[in-house]
Coordinates of C-alpha atoms and ligand atoms in Angstrom, one line a residue:
X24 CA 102.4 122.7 91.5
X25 CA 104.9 123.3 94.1
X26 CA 104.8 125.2 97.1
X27 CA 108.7 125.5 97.9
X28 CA 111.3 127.3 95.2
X29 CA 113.0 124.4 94.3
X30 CA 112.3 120.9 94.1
X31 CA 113.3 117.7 96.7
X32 CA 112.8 120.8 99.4
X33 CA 111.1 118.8 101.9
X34 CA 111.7 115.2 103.3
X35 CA 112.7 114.0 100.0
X36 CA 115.7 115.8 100.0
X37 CA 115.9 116.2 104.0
X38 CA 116.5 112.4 104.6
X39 CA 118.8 109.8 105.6
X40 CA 119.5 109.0 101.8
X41 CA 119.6 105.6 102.8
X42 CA 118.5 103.9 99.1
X43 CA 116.7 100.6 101.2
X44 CA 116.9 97.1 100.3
X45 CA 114.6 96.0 102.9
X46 CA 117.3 95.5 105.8
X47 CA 115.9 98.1 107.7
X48 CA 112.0 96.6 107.9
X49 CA 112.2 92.7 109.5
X50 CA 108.9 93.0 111.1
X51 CA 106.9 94.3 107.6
X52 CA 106.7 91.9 104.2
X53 CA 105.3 94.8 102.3
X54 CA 107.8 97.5 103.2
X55 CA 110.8 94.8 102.4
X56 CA 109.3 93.6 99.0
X57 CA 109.1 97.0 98.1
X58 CA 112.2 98.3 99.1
X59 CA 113.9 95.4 97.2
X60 CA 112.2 96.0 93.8
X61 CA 112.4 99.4 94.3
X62 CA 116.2 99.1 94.7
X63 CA 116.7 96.8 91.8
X64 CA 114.7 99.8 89.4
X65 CA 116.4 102.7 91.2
X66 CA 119.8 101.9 90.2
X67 CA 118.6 100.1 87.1
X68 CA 117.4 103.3 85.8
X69 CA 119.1 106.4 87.4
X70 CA 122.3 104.7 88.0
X71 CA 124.0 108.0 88.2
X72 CA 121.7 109.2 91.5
X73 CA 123.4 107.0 93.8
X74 CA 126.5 105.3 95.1
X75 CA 127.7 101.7 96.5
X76 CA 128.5 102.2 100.5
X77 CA 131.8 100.4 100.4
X78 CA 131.4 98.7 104.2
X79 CA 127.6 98.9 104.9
X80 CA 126.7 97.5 107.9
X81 CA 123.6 95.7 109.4
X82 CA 124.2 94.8 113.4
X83 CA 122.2 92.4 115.6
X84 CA 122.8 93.7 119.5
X85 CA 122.8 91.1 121.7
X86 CA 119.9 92.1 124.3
X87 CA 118.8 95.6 122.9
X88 CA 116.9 94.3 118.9
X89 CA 113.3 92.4 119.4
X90 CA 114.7 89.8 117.3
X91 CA 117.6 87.8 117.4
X92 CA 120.7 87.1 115.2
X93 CA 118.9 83.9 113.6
X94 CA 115.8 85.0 113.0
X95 CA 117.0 88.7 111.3
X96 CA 118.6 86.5 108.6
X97 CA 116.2 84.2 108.0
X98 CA 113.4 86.2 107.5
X99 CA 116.2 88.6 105.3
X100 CA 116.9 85.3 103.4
X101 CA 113.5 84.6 102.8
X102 CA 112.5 87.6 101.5
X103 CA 115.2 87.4 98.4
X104 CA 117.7 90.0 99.6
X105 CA 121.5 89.4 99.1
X106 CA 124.1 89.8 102.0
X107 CA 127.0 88.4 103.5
X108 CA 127.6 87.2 106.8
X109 CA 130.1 88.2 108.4
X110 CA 131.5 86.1 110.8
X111 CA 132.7 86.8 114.6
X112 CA 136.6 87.4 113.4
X113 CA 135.4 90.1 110.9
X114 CA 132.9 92.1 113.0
X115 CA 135.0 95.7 113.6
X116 CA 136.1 95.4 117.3
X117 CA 134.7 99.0 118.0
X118 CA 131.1 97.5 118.6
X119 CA 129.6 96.5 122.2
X120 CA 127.7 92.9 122.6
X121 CA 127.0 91.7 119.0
X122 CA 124.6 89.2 117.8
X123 CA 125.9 88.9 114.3
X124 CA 126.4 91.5 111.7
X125 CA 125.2 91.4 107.7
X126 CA 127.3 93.5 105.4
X127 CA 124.9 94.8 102.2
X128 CA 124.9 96.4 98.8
X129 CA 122.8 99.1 100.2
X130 CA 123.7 102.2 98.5
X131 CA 123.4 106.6 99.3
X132 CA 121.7 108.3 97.3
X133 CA 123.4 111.7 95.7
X134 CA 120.3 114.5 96.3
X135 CA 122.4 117.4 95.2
X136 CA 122.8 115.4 91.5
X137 CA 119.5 113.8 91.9
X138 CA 117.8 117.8 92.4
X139 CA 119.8 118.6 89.2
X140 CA 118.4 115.8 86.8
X141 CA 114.9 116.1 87.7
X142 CA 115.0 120.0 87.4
X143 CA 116.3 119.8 83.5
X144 CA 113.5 116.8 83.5
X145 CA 110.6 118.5 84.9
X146 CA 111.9 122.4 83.4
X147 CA 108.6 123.7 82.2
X148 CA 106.2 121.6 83.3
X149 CA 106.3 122.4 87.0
X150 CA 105.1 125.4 89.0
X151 CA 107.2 126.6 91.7
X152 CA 106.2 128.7 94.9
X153 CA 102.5 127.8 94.2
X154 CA 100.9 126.8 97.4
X155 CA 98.3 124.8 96.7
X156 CA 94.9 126.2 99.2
X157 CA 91.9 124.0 97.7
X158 CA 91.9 121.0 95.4
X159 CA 88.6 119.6 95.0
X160 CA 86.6 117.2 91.7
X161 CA 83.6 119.3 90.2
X162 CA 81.9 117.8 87.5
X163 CA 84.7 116.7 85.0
X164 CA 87.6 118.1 86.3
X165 CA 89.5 118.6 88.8
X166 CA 89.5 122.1 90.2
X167 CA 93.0 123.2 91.9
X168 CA 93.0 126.7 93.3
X169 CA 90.0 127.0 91.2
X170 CA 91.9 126.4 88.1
X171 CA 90.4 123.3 85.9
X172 CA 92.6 119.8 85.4
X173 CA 92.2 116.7 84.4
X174 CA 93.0 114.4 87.6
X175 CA 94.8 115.8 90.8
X176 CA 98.0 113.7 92.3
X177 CA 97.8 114.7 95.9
X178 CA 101.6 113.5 96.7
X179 CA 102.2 116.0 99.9
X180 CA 102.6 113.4 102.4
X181 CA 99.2 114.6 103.8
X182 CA 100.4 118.4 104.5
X183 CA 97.6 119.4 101.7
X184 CA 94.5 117.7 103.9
X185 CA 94.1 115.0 106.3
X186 CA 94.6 111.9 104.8
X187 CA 92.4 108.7 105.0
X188 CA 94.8 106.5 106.5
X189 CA 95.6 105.7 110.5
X190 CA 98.7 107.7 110.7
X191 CA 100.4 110.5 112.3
X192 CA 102.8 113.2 111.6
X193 CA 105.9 112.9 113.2
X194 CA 108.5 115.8 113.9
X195 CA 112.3 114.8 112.9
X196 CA 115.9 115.8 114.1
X197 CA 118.7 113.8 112.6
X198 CA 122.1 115.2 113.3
X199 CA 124.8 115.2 110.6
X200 CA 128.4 114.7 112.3
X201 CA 132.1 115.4 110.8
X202 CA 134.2 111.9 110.6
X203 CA 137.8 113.0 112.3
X204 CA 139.6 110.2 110.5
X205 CA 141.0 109.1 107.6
X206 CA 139.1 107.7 104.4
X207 CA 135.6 106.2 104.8
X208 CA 134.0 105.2 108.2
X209 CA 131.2 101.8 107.8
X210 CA 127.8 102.9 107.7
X211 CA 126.7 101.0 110.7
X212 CA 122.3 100.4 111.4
X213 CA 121.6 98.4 114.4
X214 CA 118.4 96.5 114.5
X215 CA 115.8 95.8 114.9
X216 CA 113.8 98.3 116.6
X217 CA 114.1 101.6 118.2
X218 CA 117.5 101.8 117.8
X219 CA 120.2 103.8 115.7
X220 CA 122.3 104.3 112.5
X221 CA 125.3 106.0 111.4
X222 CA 124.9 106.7 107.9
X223 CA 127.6 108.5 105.1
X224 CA 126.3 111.5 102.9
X225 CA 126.9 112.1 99.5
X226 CA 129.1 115.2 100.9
X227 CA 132.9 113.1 101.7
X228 CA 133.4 113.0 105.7
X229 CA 129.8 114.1 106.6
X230 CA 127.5 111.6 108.5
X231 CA 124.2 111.1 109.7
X232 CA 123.4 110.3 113.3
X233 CA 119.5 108.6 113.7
X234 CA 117.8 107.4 117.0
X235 CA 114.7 105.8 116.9
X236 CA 114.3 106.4 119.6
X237 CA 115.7 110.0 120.2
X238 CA 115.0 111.2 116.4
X239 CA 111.5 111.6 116.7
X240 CA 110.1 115.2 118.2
X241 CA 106.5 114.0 119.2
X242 CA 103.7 112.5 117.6
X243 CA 100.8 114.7 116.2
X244 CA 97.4 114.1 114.7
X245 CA 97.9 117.0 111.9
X246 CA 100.6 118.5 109.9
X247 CA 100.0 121.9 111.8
X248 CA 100.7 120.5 114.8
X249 CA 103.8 119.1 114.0
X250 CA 105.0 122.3 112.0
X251 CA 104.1 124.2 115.1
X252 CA 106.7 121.9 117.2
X253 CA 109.7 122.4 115.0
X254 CA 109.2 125.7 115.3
X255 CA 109.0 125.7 119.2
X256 CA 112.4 124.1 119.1
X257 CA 115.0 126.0 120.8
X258 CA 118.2 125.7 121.2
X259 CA 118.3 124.2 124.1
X260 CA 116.2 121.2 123.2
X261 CA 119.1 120.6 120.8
X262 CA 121.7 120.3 122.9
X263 CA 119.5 117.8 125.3
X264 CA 118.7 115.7 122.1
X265 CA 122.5 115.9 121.3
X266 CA 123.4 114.2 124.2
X267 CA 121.0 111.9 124.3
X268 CA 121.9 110.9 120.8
X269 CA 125.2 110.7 121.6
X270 CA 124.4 108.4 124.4
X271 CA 122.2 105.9 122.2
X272 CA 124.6 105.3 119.9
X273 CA 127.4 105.0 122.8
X274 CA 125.7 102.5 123.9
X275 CA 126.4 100.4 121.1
X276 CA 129.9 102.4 119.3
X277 CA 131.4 103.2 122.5
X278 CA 134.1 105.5 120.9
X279 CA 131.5 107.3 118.3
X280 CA 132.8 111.0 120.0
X281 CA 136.2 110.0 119.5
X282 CA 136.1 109.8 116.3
X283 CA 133.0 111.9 114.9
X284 CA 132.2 115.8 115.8
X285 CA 128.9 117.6 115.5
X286 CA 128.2 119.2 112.2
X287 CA 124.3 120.8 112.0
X288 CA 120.9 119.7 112.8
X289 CA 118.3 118.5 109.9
X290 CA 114.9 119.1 111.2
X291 CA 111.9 117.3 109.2
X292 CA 108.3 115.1 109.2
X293 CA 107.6 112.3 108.8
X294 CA 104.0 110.8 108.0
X295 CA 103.8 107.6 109.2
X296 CA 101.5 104.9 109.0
X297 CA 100.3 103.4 112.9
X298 CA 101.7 100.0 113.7
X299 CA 104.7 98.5 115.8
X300 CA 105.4 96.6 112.6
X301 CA 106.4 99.4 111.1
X302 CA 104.8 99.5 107.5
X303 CA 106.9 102.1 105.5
X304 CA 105.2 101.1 102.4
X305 CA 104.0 103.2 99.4
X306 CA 99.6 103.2 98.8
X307 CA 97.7 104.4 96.5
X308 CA 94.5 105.7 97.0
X309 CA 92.2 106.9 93.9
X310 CA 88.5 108.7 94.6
X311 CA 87.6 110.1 90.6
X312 CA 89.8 112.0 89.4
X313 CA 91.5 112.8 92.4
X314 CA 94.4 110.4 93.2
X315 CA 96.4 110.5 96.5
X316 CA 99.6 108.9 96.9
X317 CA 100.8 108.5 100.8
X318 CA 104.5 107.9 99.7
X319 CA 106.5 104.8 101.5
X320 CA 110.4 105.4 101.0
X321 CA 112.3 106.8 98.2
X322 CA 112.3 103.7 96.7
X323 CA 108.8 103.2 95.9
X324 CA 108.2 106.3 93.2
X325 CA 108.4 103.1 91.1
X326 CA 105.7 101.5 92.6
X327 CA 103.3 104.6 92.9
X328 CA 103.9 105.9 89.3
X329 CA 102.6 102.2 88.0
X330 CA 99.8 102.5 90.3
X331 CA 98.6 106.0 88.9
X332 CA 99.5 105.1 85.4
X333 CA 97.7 102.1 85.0
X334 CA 94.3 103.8 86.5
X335 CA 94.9 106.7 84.0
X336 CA 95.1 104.2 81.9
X337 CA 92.0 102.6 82.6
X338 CA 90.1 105.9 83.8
X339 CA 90.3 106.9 80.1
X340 CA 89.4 104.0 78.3
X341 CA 86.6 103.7 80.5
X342 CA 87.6 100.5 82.3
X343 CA 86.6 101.6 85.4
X344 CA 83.4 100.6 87.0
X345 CA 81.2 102.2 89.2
X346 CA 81.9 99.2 91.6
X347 CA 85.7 99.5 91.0
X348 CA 85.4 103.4 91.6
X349 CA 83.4 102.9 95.1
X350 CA 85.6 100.4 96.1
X351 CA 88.5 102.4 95.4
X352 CA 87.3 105.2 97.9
X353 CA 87.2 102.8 100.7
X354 CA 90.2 100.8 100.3
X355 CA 94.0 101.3 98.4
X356 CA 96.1 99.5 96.5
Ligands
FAD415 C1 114.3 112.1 109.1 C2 113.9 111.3 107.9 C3 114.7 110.3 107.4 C4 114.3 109.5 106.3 N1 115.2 108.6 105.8 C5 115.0 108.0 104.6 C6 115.9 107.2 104.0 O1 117.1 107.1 104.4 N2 115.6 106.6 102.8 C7 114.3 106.7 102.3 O2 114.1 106.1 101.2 N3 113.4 107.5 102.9 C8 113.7 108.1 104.0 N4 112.7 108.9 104.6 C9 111.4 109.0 104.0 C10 111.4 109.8 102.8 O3 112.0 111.1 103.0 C11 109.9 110.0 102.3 O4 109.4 108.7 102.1 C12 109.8 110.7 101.1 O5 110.7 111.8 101.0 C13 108.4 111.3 100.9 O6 108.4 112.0 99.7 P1 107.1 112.8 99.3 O7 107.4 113.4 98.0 O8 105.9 112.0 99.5 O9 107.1 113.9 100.5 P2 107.9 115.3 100.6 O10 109.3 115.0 100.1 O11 107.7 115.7 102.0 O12 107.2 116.2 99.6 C14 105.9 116.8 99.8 C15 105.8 117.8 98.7 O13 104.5 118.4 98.8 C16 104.7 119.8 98.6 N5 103.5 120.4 99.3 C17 103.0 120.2 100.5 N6 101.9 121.0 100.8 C18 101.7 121.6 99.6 C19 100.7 122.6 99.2 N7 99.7 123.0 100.0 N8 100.8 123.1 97.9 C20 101.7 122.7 97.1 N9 102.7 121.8 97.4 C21 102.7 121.3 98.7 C22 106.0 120.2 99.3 O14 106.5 121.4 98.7 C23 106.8 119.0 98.9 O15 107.4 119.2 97.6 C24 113.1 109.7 105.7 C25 112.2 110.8 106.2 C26 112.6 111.5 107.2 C27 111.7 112.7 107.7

């Protein structure tokens, strides 16, 4: 069940469309490991939903990431995940005070192809504009609007009910931007931490401008609070937060308004896990028969669907303890 008309209507299809290899998360193992394999079955498997980035671009500032040049590869390097160094000579001469700068296979993903193949997939066995109120275990089923399941998969990024985890619901404004020029601009990512990217589309010519720091529209304890705030935003707010995009990523690609034009806002949330490490990770979290997946990136529906398989699979053939079941409720996998 499905409370929007169509599907990937809310951040899965409102995104960066950045498919991650990890690059992105230095300061969290789990996120990176993730991210990696989650790549690797990604474009193993739906090789059609998304597409090589010919110059993709990670950047080390000199004296604005928490880590420097040195330790960003290393701990990239340990972790298992391919790039290329570029060396001082090849760094594009447009960026201010650079570290060092890792080109990677990183690829976009394609939404508008990717909204296509899992409609024909899922035709008939999903329900559209069907808000879900109340989903609750009674006896041996799961009741869902009072309607009677097997197991409930509460994947809504904690907009059906508070979630169990330390988190918070974050507000979102990335800005997509017209490229003036000729042929493809580099996807460029500076890191690491609150810092920002430039990142192609699927759509040619249209990018995506992200700020850490300037991205995010406050930090809420519920999903109503943070719906209210997007739609308190006026106007005016976006042109403040355009400038002060602008000026981030000035900072860093001096001549970014010489050679990009704003295009349209994307407003979202974002449910994010607490933690200046930044875990982006996918868990799992099973209580019965209702099973709640707090989503990491795109990348991970590999990783949740083999979590809530194999306890399917167990919850059926009755390999489940009691023990396993309490301990379950207290703690994820
Ligand atoms: C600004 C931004 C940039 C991001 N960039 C990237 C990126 O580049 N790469 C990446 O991998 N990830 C990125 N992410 C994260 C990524 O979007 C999320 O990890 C992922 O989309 C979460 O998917 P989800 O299905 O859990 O949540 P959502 O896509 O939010 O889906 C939740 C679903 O629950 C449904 N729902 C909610 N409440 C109810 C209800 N009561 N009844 C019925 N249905 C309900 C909604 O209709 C929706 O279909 C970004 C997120 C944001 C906000």
């Amino acid at each position: 069940m499905k409370k929007n008309s169509d599907i990937l209507g809310e951040a899965s299809g409102n995104n960066q469309f950045r498919l991650h290899l990890g690059f992105h998360y230095a300061r969290h193992n789990r996120t990176r490991i993730q991210s990696r394999d989650g790549y690797a079955r990604f474009t193993e498997r739906y090789p059609t939903l998304s597409k090589p980035i010919e110059n993709n671009l990670y950047v080390v500032p000199k004296f604005d990431s928490l880590v420097d040049f040195d330790t960003y590869r290393l701990i990239m390097f340990s972790s298992g995940i391919h790039f290329q160094e570029l060396r001082s000579n090849e760094w594009p001469s447009y960026l201010k005070d650079v570290d060092g700068v890792l080109k990677v296979d990183e690829h976009v993903l394609l939404i508008e192809k990717a909204r296509e193949h899992f409609k024909q997939k899922l035709a008939g066995k999903i329900r559209l504009n069907t808000k879900v109120e109340c989903a609750e275990q009674q006896g041996n089923a799961a009741l869902v609007n009072g309607e009677k399941f097997d197991f409930v998969i509460d994947a809504t990024w904690g907009h059906l009910s508070d979630i169990d985890y330390d988190c918070f619901y974050e507000p979102t404004l990335l800005l997509y931007y017209r490229y003036k020029g000729k042929g493809e601009y580099p996807a460029i990512t500076m890191v690491d931490g609150p810092l920002c990217s430039i990142y192609p589309t699927e759509k040619e010519g249209i990018y995506t401008l992200s700020s850490v720091k300037h991205t995010p529209l406050g930090k809420y304890d519920t999903s109503a609070e943070a719906k209210q705030r997007l739609r308190d935003f006026t106007d005016s707010d976006l042109k403040i937060k355009i400038a002060e995009m602008e000026a981030h990523v000035k900072s860093f690609v001096p001549d970014f308004c010489e050679h990009f034009e704003f295009d349209s806002p994307q407003f979202n949330i974002k449910t994010k896990l607490l933690g200046e490490h930044d875990d982006r990770s996918c868990y799992v979290k099973t209580d019965d028969r209702m099973i709640s997946v707090f989503s990491g990136k795109i990348d991970t529906i590999f990783f949740a669907a083999q979590k809530v398989c194999d306890y399917l699979e167990r919850y059926v053939h009755g390999e489940i303890t009691p023990q396993e079941m309490a301990k379950n409720k207290q703690g994820h996998v």
